[in-house]
mmCIF file with all atom_site columns, C-alpha atoms in Angstrom:
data_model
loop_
_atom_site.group_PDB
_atom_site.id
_atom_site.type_symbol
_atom_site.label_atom_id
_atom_site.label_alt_id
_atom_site.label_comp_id
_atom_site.label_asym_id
_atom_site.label_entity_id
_atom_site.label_seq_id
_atom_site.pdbx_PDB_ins_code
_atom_site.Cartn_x
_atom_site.Cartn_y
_atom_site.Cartn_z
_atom_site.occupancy
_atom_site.B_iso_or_equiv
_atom_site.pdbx_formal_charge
_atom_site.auth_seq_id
_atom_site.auth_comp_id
_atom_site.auth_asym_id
_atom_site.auth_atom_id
_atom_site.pdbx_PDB_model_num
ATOM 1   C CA . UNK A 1 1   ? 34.605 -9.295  3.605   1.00 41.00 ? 50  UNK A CA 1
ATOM 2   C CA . UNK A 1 2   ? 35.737 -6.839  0.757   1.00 44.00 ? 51  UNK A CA 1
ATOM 3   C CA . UNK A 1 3   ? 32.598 -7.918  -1.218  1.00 49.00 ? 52  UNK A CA 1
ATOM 4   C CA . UNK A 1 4   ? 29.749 -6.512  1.320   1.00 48.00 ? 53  UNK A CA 1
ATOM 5   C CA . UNK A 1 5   ? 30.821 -3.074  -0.520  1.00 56.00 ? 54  UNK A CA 1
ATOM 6   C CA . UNK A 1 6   ? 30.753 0.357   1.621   1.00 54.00 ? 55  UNK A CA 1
ATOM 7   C CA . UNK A 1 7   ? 30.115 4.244   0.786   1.00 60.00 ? 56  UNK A CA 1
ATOM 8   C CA . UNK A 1 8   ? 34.041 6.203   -0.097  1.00 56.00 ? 57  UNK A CA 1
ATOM 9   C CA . UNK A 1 9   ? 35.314 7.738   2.751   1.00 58.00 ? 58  UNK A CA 1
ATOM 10  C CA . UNK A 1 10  ? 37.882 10.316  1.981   1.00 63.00 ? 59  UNK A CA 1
ATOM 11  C CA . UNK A 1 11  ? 39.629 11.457  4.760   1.00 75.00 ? 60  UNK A CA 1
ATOM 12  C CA . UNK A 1 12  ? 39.909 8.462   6.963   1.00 83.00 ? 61  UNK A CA 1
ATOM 13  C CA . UNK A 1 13  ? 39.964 4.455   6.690   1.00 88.00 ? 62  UNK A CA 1
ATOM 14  C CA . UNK A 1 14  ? 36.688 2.797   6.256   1.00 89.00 ? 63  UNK A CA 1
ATOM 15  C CA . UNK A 1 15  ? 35.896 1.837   9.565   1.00 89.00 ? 64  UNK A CA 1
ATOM 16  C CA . UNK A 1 16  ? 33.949 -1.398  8.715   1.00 91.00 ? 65  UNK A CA 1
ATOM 17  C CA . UNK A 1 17  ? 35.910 -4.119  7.574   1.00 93.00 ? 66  UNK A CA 1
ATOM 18  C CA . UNK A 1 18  ? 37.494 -4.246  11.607  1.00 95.00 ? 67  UNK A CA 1
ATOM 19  C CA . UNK A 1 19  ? 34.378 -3.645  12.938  1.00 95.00 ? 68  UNK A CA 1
ATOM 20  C CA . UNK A 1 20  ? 33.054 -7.092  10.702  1.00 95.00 ? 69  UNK A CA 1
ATOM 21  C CA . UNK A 1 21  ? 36.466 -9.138  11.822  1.00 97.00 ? 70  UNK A CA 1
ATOM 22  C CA . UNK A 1 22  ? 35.796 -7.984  15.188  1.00 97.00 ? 71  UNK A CA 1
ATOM 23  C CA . UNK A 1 23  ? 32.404 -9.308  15.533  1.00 97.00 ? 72  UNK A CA 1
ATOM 24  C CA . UNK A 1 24  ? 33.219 -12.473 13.433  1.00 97.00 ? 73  UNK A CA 1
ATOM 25  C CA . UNK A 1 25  ? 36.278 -12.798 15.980  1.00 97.00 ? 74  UNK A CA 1
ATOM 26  C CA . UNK A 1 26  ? 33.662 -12.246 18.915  1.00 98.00 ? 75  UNK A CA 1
ATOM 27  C CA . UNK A 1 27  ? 31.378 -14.859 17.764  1.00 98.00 ? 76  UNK A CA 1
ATOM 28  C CA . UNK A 1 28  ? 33.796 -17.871 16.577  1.00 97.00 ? 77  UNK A CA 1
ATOM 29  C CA . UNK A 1 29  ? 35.199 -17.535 20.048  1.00 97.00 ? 78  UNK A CA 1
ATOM 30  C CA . UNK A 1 30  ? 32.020 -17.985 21.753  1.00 98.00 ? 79  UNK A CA 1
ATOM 31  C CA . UNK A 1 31  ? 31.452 -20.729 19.397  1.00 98.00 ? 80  UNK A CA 1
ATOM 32  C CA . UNK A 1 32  ? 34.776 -22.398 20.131  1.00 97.00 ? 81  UNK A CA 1
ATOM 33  C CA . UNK A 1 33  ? 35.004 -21.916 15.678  1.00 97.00 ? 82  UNK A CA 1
ATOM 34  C CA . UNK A 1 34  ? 38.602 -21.201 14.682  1.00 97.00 ? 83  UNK A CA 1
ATOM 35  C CA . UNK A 1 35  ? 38.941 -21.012 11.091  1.00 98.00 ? 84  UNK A CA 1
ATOM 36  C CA . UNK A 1 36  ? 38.295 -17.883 8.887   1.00 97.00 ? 85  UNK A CA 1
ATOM 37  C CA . UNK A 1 37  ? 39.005 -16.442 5.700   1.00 97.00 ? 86  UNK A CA 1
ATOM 38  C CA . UNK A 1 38  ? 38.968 -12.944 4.677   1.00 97.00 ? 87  UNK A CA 1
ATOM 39  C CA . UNK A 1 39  ? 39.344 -11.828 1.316   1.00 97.00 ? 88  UNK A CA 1
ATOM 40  C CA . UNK A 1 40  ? 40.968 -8.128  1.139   1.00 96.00 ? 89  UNK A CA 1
ATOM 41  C CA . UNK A 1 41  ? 42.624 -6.781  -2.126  1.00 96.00 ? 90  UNK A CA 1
ATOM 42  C CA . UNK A 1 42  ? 46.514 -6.654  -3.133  1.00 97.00 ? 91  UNK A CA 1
ATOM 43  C CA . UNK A 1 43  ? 47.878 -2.408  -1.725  1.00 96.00 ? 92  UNK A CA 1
ATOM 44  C CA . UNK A 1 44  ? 46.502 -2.778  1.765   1.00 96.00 ? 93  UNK A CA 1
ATOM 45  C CA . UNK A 1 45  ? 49.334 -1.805  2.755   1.00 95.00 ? 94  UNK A CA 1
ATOM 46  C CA . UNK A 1 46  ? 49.952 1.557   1.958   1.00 94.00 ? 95  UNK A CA 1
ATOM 47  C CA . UNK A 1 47  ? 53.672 1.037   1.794   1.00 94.00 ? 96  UNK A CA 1
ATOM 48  C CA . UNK A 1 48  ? 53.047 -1.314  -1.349  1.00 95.00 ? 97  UNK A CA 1
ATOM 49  C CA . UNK A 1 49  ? 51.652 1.384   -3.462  1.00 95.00 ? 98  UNK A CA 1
ATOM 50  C CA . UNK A 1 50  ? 55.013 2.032   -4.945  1.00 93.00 ? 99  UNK A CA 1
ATOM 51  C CA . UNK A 1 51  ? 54.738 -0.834  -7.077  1.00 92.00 ? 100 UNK A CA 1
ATOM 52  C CA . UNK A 1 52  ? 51.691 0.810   -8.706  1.00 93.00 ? 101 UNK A CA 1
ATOM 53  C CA . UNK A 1 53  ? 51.973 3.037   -11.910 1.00 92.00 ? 102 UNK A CA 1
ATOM 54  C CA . UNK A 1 54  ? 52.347 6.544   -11.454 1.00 95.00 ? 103 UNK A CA 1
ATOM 55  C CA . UNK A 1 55  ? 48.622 6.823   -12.445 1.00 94.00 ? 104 UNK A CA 1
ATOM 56  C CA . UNK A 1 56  ? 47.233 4.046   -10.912 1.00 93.00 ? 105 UNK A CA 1
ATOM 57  C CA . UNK A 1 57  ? 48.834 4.832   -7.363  1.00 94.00 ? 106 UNK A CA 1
ATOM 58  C CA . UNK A 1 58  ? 48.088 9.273   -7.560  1.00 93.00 ? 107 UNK A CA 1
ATOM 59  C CA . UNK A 1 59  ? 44.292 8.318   -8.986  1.00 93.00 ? 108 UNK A CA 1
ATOM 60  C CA . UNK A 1 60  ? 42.895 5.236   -8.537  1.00 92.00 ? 109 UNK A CA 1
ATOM 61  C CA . UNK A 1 61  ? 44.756 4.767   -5.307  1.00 94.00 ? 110 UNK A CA 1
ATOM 62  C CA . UNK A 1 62  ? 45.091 7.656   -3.579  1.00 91.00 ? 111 UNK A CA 1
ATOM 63  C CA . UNK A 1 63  ? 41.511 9.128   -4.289  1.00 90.00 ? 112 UNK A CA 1
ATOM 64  C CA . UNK A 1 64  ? 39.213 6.094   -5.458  1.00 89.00 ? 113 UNK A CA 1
ATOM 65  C CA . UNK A 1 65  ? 39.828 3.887   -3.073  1.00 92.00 ? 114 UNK A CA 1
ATOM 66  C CA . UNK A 1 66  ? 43.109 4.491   -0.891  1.00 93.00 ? 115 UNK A CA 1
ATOM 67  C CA . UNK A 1 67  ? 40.585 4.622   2.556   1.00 92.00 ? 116 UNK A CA 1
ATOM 68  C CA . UNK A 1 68  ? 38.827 1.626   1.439   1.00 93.00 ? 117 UNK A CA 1
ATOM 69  C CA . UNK A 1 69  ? 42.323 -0.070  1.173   1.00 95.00 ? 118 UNK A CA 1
ATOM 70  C CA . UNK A 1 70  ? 43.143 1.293   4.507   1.00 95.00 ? 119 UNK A CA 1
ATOM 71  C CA . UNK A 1 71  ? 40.304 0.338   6.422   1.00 94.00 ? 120 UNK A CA 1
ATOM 72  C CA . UNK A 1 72  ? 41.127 -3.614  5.192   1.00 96.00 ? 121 UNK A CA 1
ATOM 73  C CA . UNK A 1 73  ? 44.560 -3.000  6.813   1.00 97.00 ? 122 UNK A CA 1
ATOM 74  C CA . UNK A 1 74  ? 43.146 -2.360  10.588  1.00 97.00 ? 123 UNK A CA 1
ATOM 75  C CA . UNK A 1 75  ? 41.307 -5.744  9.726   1.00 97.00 ? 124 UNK A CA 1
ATOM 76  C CA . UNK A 1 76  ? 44.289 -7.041  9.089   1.00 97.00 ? 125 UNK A CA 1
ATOM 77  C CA . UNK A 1 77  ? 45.960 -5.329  12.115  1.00 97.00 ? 126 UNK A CA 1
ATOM 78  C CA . UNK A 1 78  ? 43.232 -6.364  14.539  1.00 98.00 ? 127 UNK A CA 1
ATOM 79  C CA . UNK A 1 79  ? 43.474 -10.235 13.224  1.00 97.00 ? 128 UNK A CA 1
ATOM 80  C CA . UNK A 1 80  ? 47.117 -10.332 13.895  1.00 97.00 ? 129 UNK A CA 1
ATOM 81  C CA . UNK A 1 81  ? 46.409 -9.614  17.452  1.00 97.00 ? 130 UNK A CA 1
ATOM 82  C CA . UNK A 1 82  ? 43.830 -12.232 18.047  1.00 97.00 ? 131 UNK A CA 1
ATOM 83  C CA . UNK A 1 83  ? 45.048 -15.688 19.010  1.00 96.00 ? 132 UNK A CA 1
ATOM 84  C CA . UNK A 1 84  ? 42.174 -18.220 19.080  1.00 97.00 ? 133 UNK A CA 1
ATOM 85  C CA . UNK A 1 85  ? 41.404 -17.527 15.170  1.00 98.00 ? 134 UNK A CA 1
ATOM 86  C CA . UNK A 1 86  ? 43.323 -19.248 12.163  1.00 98.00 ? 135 UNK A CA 1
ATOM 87  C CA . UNK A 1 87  ? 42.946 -16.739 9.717   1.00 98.00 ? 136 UNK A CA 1
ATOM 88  C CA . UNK A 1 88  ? 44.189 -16.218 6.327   1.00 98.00 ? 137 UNK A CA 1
ATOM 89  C CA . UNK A 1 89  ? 43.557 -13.025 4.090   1.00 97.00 ? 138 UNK A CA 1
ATOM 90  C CA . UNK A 1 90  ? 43.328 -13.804 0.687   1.00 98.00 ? 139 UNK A CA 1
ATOM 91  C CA . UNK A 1 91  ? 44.989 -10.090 -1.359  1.00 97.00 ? 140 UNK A CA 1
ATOM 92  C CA . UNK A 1 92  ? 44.231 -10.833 -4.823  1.00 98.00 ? 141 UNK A CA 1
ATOM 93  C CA . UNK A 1 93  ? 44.621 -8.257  -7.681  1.00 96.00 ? 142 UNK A CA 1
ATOM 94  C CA . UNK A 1 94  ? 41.877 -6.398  -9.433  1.00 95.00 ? 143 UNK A CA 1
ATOM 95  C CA . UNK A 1 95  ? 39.045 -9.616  -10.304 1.00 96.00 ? 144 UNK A CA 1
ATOM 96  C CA . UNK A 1 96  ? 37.610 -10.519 -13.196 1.00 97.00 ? 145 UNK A CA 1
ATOM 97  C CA . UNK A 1 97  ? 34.336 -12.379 -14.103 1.00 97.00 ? 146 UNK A CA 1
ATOM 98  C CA . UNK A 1 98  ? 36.625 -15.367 -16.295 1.00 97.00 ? 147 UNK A CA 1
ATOM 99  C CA . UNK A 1 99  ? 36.109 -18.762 -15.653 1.00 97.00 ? 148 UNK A CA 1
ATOM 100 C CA . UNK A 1 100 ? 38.076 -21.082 -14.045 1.00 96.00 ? 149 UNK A CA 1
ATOM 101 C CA . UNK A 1 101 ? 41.503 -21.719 -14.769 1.00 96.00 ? 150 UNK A CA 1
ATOM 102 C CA . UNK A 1 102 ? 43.736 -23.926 -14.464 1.00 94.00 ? 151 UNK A CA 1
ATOM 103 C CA . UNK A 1 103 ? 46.813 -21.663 -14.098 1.00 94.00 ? 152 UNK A CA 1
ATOM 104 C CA . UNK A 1 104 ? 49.260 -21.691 -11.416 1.00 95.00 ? 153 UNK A CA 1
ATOM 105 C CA . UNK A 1 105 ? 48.617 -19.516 -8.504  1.00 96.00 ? 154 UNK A CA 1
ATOM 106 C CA . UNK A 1 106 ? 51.395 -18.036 -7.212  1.00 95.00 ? 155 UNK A CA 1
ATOM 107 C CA . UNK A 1 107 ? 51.410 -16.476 -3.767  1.00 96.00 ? 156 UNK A CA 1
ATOM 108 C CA . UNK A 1 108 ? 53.363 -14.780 -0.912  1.00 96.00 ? 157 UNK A CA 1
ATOM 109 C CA . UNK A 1 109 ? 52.679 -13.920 2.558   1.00 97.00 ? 158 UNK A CA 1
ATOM 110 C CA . UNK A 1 110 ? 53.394 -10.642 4.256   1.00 93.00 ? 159 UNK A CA 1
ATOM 111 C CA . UNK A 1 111 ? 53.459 -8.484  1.115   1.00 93.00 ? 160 UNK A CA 1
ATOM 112 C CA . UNK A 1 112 ? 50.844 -6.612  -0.385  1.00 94.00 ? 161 UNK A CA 1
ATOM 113 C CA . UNK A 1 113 ? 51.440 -6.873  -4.162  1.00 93.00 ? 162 UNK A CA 1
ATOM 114 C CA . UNK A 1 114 ? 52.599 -9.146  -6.751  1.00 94.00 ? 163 UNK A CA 1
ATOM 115 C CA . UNK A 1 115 ? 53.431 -6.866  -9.090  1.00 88.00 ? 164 UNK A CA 1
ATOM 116 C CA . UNK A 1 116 ? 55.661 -7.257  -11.254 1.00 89.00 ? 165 UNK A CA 1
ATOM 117 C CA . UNK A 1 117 ? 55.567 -10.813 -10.628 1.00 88.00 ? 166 UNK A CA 1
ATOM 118 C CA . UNK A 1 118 ? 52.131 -11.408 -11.879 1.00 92.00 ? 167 UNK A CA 1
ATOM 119 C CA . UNK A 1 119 ? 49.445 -9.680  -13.726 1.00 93.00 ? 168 UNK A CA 1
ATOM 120 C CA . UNK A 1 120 ? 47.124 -6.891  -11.942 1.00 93.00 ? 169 UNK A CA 1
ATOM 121 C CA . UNK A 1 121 ? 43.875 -9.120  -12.910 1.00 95.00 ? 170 UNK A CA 1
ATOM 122 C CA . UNK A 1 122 ? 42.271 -12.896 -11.728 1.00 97.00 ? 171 UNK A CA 1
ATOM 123 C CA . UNK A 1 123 ? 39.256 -14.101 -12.323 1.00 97.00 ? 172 UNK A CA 1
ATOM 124 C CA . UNK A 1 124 ? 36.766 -14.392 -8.845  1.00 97.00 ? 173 UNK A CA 1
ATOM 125 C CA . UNK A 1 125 ? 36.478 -18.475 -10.165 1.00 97.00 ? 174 UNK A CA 1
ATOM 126 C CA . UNK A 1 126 ? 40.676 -18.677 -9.755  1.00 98.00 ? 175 UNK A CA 1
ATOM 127 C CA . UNK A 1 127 ? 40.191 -16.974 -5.928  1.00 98.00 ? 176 UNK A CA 1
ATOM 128 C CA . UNK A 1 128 ? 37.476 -19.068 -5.003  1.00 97.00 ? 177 UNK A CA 1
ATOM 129 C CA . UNK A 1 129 ? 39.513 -21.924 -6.158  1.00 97.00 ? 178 UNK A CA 1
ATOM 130 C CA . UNK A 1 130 ? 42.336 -20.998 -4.046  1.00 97.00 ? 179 UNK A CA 1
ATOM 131 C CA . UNK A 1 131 ? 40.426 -20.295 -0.931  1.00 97.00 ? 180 UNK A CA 1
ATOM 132 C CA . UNK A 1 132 ? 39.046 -23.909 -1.349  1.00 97.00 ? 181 UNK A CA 1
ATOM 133 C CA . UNK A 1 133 ? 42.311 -25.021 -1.279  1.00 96.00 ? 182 UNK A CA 1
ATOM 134 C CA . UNK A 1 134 ? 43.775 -23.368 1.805   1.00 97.00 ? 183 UNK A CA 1
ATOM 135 C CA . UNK A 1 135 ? 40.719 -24.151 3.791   1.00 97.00 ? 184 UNK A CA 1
ATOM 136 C CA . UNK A 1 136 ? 41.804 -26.990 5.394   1.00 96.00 ? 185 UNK A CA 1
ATOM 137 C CA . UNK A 1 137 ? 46.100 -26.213 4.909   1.00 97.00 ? 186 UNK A CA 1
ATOM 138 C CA . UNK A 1 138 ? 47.835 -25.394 8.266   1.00 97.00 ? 187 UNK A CA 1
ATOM 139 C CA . UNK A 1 139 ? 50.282 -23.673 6.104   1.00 97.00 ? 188 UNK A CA 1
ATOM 140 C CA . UNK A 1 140 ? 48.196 -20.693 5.440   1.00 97.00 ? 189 UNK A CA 1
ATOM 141 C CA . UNK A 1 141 ? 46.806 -19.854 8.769   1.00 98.00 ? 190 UNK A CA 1
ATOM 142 C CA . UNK A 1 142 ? 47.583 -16.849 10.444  1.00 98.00 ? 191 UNK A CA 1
ATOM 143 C CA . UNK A 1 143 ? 48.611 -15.816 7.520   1.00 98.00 ? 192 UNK A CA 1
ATOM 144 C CA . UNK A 1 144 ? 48.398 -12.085 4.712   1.00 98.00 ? 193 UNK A CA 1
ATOM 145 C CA . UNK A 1 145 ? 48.626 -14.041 1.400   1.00 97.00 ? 194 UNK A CA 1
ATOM 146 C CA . UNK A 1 146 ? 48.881 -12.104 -1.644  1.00 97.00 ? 195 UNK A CA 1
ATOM 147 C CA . UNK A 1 147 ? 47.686 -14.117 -4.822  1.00 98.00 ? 196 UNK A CA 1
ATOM 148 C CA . UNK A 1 148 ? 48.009 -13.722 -7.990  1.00 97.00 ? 197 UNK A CA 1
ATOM 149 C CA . UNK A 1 149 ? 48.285 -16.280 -11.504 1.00 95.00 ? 198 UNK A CA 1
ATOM 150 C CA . UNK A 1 150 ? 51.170 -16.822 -13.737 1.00 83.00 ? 199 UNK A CA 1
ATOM 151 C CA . UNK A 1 151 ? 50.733 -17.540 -17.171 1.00 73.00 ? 200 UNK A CA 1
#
C-alpha cells in the first residue's frame, strides 16, 4: 500500500499504512476474501538498518523516511496477528522504472534487507512480476518476503 504516498512525519510512525491493512483486514473478512498482498519496502525493520551505508542509514534513513519505514512495520505487526488473511508483504529495494527482466529473483522471509546479497535497486516491472507469481503459491502466505534480483 506503500504507493498511495503520505505527508513525512518526523517524530512518530506514519500512522496509515495499519490503519489501510486494518480496514482491508475488516472488509475481506466480511467478505469471506482471504488473500492479500502488500507491498512495503526492504528496512522496515528498524533493526535492519545496519546493513545500510553510514550515509544512507544517518540521512536518508533516519530523517527522510525512517517514520515512513516505521509506520509499514505496525502494518506488518498488525497482519501477523490476524488469522483469517493470507498475506504476503512484498520488501523490495529502492524501484526503478526498467522493464521487465528476466533475472532471478531472489528472496527471503523474515528479514528486512538483502543487502549485500543483492543490489539496492529493481525495476517496479520485476515486482509486479513477482507478486504475479506468489499470488496463487501457498508458500508465501503469511509471509515478510524481502526481494531483490541477482545478476
Amino acid at each position: 500500500m506503500s504507493c498511495l504516498g503520505f505527508s513525512l512525519a518526523w517524530s512518530e510512525p506514519v500512522p496509515y499504512f495499519r490503519e489501510i491493512a486494518e480496514s482491508i483486514s475488516e472488509s475481506m473478512k466480511e467478505f469471506g476474501k482471504r488473500r492479500v498482498i502488500f507491498m512495503h519496502s526492504w528496512y522496515t525493520n528498524q533493526d535492519s538498518w545496519s546493513n545500510a551505508s553510514f550515509i544512507m542509514r544517518n540521512t536518508f534513513l533516519r530523517f527522510v523516511i525512517g517514520q515512513v519505514l516505521a509506520g509499514m512495520r505496525l502494518s506488518e505487526e498488525y497482519l501477523e496477528t490476524t488469522n483469517h488473511l493470507d498475506y504476503t508483504c512484498i520488501l523490495p529495494p529502492g524501484l526503478t522504472n526498467d522493464p521487465v527482466s528476466d533475472k532471478l529473483i531472489y528472496t527471503k522471509d523474515d528479514v528486512w534487507c538483502l543487502k549485500p546479497d543483492c543490489p539496492a535497486s529493481i525495476s517496479r516491472a520485476d515486482v509486479a512480476r513477482y507478486m504475479l507469481d506468489v499470488i496463487e503459491d501457498p508458500s508465501s502466505y503469511r509471509k515478510i518476503r524481502s526481494i531483490g534480483v541477482k545478476d
